[in-house]
PDB file of C-alpha atoms and ligand atoms in Angstrom:
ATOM      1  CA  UNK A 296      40.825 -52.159 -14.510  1.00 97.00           C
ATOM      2  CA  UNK A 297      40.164 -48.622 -16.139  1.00 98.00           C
ATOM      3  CA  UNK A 298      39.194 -45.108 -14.247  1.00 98.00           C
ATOM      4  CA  UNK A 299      37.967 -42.324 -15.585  1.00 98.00           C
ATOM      5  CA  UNK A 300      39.896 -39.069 -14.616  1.00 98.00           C
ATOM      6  CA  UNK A 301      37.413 -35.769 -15.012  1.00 98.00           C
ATOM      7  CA  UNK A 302      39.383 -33.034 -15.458  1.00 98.00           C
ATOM      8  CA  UNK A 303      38.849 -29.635 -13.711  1.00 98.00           C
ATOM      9  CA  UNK A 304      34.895 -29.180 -14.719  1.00 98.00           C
ATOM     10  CA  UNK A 305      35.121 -26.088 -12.317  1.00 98.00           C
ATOM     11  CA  UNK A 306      32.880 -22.646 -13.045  1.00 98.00           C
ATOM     12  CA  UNK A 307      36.244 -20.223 -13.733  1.00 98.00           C
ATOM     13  CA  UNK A 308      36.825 -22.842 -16.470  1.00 98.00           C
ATOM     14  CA  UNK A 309      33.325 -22.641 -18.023  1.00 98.00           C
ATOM     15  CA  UNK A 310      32.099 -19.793 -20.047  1.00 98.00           C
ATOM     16  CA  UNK A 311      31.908 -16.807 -17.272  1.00 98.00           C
ATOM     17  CA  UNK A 312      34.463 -18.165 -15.102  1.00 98.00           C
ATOM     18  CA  UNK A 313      37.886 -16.238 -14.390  1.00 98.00           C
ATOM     19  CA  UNK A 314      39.830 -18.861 -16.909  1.00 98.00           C
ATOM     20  CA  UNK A 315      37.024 -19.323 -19.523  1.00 98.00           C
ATOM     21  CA  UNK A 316      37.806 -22.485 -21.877  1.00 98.00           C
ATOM     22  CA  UNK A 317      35.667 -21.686 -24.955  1.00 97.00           C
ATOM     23  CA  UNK A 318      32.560 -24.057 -24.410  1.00 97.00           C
ATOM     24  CA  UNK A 319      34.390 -25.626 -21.487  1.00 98.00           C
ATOM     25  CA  UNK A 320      30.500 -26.395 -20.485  1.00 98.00           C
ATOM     26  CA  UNK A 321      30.027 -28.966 -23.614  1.00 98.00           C
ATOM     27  CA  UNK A 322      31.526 -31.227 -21.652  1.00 98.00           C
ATOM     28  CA  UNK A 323      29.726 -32.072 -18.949  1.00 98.00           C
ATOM     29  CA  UNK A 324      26.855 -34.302 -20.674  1.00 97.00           C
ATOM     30  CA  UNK A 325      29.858 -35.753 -22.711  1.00 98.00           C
ATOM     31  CA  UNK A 326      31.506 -37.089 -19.223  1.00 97.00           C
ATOM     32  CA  UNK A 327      28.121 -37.383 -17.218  1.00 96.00           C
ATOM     33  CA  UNK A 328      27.588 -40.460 -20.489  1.00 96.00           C
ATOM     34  CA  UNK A 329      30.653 -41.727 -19.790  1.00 96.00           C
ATOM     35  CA  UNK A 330      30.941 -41.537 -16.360  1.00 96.00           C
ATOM     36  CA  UNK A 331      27.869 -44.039 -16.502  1.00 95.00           C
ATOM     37  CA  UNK A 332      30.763 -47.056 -17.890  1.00 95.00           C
ATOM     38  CA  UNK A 333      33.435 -46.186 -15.474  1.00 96.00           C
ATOM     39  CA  UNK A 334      33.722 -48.123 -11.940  1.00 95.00           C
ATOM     40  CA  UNK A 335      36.224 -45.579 -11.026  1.00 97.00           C
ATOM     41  CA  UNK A 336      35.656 -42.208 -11.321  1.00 97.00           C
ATOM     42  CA  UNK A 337      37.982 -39.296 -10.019  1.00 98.00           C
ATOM     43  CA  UNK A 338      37.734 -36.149 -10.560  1.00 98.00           C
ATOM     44  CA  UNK A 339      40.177 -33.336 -10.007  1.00 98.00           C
ATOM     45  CA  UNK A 340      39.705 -29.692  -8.614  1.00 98.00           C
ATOM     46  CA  UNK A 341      42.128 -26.706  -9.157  1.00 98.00           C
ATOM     47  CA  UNK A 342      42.185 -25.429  -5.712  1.00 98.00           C
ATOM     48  CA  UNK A 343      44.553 -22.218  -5.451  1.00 98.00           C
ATOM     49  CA  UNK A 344      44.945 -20.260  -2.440  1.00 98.00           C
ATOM     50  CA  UNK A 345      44.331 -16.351  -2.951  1.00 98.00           C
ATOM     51  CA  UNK A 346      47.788 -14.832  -4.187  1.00 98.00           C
ATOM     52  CA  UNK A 347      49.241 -17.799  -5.979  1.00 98.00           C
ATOM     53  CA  UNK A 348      52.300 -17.817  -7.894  1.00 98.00           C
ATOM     54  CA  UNK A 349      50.742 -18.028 -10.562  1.00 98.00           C
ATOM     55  CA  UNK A 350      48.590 -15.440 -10.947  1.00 98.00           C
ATOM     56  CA  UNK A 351      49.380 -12.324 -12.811  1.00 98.00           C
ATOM     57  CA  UNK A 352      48.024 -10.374  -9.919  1.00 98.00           C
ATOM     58  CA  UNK A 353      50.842 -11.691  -7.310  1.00 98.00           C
ATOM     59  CA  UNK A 354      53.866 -10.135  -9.677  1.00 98.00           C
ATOM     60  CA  UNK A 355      53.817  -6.350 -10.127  1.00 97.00           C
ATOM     61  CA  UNK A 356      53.274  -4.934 -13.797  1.00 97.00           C
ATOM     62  CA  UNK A 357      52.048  -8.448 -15.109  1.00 98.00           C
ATOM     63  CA  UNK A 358      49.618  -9.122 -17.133  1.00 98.00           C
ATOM     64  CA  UNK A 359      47.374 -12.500 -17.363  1.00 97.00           C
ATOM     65  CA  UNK A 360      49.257 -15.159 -20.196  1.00 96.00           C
ATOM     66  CA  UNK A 361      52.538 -13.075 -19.691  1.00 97.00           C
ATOM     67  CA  UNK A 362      55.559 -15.392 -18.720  1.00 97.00           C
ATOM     68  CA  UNK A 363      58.106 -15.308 -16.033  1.00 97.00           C
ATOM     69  CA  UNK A 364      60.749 -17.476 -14.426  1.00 97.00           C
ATOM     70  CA  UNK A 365      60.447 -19.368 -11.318  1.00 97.00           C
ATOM     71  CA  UNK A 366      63.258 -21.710  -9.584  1.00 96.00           C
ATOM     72  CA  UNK A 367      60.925 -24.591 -11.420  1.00 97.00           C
ATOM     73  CA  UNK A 368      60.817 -22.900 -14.741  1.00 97.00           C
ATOM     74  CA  UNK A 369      58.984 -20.590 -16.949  1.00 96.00           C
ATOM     75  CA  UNK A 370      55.319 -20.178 -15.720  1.00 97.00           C
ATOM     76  CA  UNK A 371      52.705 -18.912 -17.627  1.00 96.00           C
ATOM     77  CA  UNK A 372      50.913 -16.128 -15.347  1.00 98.00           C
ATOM     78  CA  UNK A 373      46.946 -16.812 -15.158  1.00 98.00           C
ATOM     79  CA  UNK A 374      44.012 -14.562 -14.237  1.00 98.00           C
ATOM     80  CA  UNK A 375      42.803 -15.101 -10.496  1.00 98.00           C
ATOM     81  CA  UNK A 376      40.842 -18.334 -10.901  1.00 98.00           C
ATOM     82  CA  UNK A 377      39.836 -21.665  -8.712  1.00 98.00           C
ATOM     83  CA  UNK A 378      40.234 -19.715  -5.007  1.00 98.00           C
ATOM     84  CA  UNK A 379      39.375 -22.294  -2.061  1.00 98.00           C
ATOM     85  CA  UNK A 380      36.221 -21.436  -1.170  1.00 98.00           C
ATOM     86  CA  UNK A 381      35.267 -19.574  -3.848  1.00 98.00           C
ATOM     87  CA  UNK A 382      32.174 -20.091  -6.320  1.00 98.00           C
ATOM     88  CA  UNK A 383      34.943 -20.032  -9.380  1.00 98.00           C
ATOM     89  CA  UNK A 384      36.423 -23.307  -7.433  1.00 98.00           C
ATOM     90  CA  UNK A 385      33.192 -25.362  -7.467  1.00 98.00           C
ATOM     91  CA  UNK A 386      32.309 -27.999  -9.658  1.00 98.00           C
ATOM     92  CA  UNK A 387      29.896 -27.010 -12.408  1.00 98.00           C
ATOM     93  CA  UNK A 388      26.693 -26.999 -10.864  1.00 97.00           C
ATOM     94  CA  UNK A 389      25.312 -29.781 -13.992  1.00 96.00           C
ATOM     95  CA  UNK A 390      28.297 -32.216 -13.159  1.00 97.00           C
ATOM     96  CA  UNK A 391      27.021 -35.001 -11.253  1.00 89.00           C
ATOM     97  CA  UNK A 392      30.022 -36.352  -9.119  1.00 73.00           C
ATOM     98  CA  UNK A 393      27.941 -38.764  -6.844  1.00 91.00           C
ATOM     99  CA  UNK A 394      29.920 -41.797  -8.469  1.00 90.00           C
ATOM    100  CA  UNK A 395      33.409 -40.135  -8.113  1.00 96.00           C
ATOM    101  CA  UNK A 396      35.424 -42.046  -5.489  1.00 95.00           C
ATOM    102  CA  UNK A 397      37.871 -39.300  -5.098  1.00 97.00           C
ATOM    103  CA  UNK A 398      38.400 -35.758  -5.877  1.00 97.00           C
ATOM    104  CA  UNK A 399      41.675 -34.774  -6.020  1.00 98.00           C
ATOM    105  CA  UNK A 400      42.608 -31.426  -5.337  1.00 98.00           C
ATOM    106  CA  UNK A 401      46.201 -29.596  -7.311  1.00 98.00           C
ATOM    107  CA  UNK A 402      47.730 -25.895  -6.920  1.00 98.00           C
ATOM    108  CA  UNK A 403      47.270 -25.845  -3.176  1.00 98.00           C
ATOM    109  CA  UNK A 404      50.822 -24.723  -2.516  1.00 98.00           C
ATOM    110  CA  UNK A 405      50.916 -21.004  -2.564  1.00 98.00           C
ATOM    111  CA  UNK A 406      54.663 -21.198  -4.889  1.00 97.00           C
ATOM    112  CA  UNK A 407      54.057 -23.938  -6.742  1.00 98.00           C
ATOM    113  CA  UNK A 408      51.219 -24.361 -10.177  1.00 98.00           C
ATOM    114  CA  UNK A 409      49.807 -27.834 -10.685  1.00 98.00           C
ATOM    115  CA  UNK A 410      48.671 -28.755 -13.811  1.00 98.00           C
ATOM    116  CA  UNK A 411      49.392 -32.631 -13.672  1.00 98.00           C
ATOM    117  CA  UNK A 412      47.311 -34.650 -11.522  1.00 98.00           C
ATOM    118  CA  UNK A 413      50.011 -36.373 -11.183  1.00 98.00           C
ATOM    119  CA  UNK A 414      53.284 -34.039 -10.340  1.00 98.00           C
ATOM    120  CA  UNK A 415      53.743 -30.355  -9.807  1.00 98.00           C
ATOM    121  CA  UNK A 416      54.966 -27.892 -12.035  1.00 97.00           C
ATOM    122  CA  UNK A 417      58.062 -27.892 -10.211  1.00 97.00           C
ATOM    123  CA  UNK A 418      57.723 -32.005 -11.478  1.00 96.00           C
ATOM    124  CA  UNK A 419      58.976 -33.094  -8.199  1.00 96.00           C
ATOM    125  CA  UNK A 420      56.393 -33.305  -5.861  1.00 97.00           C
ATOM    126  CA  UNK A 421      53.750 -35.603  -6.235  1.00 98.00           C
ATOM    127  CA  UNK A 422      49.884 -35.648  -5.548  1.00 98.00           C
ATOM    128  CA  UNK A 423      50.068 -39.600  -4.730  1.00 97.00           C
ATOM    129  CA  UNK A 424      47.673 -40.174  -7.597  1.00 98.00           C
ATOM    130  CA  UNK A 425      49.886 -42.834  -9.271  1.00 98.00           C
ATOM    131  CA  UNK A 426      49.800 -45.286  -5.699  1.00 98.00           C
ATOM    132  CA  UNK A 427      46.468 -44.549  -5.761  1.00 98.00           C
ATOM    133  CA  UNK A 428      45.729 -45.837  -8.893  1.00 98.00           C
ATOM    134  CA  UNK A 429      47.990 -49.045  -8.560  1.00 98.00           C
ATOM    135  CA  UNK A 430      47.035 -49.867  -5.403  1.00 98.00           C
ATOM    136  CA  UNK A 431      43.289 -50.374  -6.945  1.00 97.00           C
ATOM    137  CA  UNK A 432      44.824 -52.024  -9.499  1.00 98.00           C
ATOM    138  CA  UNK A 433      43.980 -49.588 -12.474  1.00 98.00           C
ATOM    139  CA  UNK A 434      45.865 -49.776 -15.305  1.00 98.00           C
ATOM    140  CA  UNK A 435      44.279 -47.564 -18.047  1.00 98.00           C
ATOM    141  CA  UNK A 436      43.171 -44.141 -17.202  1.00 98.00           C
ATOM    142  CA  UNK A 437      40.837 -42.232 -19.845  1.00 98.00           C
ATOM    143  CA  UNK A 438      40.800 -38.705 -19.641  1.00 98.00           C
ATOM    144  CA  UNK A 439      38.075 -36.043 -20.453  1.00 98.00           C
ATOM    145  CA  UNK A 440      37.770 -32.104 -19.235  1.00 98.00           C
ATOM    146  CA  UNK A 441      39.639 -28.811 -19.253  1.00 98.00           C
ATOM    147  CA  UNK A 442      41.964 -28.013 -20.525  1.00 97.00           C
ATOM    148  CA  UNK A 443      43.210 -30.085 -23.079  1.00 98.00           C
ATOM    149  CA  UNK A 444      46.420 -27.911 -23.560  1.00 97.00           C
ATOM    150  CA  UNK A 445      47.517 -27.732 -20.121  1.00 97.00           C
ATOM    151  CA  UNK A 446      45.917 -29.887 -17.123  1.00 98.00           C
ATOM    152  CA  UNK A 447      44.467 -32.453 -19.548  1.00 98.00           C
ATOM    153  CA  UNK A 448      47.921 -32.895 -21.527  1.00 98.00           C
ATOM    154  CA  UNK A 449      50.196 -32.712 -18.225  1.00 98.00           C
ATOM    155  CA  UNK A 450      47.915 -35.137 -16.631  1.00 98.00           C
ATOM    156  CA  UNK A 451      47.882 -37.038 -19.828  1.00 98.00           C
ATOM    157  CA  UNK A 452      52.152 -37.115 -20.331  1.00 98.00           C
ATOM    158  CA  UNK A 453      52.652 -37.986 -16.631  1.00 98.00           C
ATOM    159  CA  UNK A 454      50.051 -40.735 -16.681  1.00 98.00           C
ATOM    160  CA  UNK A 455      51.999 -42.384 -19.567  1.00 98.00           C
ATOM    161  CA  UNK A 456      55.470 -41.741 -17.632  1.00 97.00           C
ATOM    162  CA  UNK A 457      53.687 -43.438 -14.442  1.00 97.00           C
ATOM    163  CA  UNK A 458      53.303 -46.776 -16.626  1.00 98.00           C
ATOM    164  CA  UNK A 459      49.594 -46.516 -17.411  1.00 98.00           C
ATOM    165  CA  UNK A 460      47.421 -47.089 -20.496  1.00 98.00           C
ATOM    166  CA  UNK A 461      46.426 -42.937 -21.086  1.00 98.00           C
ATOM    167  CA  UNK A 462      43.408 -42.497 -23.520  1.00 98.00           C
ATOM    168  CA  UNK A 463      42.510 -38.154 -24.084  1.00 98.00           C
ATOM    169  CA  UNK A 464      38.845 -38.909 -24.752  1.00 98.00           C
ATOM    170  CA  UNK A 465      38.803 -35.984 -27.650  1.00 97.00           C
ATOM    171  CA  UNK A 466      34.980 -35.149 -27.916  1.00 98.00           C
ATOM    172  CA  UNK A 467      34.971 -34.794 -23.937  1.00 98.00           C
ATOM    173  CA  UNK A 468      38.014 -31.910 -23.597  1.00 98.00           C
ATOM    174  CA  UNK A 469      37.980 -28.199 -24.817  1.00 98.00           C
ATOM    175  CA  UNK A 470      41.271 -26.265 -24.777  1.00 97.00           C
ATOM    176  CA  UNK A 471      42.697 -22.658 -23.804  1.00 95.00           C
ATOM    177  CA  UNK A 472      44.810 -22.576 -27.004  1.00 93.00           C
ATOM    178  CA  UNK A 473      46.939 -19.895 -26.374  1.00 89.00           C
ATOM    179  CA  UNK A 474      50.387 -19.218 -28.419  1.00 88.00           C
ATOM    180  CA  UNK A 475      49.650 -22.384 -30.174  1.00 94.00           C
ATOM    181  CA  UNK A 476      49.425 -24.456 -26.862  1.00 95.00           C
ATOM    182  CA  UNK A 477      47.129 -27.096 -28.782  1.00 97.00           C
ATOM    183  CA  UNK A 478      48.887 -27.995 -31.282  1.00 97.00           C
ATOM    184  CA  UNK A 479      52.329 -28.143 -29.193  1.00 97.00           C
ATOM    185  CA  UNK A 480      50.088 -30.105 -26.265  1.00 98.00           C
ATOM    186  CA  UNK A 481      48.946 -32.788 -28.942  1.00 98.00           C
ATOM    187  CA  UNK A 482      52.444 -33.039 -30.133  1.00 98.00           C
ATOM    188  CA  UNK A 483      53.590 -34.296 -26.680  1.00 98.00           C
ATOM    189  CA  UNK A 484      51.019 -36.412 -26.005  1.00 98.00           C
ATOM    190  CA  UNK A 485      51.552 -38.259 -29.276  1.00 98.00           C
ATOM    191  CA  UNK A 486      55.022 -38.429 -28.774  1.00 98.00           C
ATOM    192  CA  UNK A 487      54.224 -39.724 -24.883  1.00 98.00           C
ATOM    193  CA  UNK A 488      52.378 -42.409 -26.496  1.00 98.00           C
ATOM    194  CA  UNK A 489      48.847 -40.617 -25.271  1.00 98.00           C
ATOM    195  CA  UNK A 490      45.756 -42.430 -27.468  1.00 98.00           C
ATOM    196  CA  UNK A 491      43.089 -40.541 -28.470  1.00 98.00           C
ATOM    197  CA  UNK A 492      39.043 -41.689 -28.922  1.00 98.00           C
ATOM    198  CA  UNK A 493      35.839 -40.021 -29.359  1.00 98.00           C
ATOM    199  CA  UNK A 494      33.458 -40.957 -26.506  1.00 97.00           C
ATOM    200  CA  UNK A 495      30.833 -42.894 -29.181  1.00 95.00           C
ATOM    201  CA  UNK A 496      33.395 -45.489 -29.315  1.00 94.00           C
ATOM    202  CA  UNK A 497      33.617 -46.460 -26.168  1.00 93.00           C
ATOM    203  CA  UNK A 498      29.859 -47.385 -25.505  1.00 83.00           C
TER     204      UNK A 498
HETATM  205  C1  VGL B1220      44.399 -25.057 -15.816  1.00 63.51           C
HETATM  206  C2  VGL B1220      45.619 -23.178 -16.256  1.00 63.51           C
HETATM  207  C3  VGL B1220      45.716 -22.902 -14.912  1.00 63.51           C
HETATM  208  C4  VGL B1220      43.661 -26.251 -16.350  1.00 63.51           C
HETATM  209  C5  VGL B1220      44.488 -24.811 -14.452  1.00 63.51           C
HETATM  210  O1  VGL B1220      42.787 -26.794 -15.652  1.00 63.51           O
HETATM  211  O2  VGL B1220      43.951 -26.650 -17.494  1.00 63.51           O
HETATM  212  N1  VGL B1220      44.980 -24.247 -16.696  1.00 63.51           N
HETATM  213  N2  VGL B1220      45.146 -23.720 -14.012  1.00 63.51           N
HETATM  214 ZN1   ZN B1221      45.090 -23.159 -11.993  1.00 63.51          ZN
END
């Protein structure tokens, strides 16, 4: 059994969002297409409380894509993006989530980030998205949706770690590329044993 796991297709990802992926929006009729072949459909929401950790806005004289130390590790400090409730959070108005059978929401804890739909950035605590997958017996998870250097690749690593099948579908993620985060991202997901495909061949 397969699932399809959609990314964070949230406005402050999409071009004039807080956290703009260049194009971020070309996705959407790329993973409406596929959605259309997947039983299982999930998609996740970046869901951050206002004042998160990491926002450059909670740490005095940051600025956005600066770097600082937490007890977890370096974090990358992002512009204000994906507050509950807010119209930055909400899926993109064209994505058509009818057939998802769960949306899973990350970054809800005010002091820890959540890239990984799997694990934390603290890589401790867990969403429960693995023994949700096993327990309806899914084996291969294909990913699509922003951003491919940070909550597509996390999600991508920890899938493979989990025990699962993990296909990035290429055509059907846009990235944030910052500092060479791209090229490092598909370096680790290589190395993870992540496959990648182009959404054509999978009709
Ligand atoms: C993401 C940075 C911060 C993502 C979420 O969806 O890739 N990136 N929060
Ligand atoms: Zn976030």
């Amino acid at each position: 059994m397969k699932a399809l796991l959609v990314v964070d297709v949230q406005n402050d990802f999409c071009p004039g969002g807080k956290l703009a992926v260049t194009r971020g929006h070309e996705v959407i009729p790329v993973v409406m297409r596929l959605a259309d072949q997947f039983d299982n459909v999930i998609l996740t929401q970046d869901w951050h409380p206002a004042g998160h950790v990491s926002f450059a806005s909670s740490h005095a004289g940051k600025s956005p894509f600066d770097t600082i130390e937490l007890d977890y590790g370096v974090q990358i400090l992002w512009p204000d993006h994906c507050v509950q409730g807010t119209a930055g959070a909400e899926f993109h108005p064209d994505l058509s989530v009818e057939k998802a059978t769960l949306i899973l929401r990350k970054g809800f804890h005010s002091r820890i980030d959540s890239y990984s739909a799997f694990f934390e950035n603290d890589r401790k605590t867990s969403t429960g998205l693995r023994g949700y997958l096993r327990e309806r017996g899914i084996r291969s998870l294909y990913i699509a949706g922003l951003a491919t250097d940070y909550c597509v690749h996390w999600s991508a690593v920890d899938g493979r770690n989990a025990g699962f099948d993990v296909y990035v579908v290429d055509d059907a993620c846009r990235g944030i590329d910052t500092m060479g985060s791209m090229e490092e991202a598909r370096t680790l997901m290589i190395k993870a044993g992540v496959r990648f495909v182009v959404s054509p061949s999978l009709e």
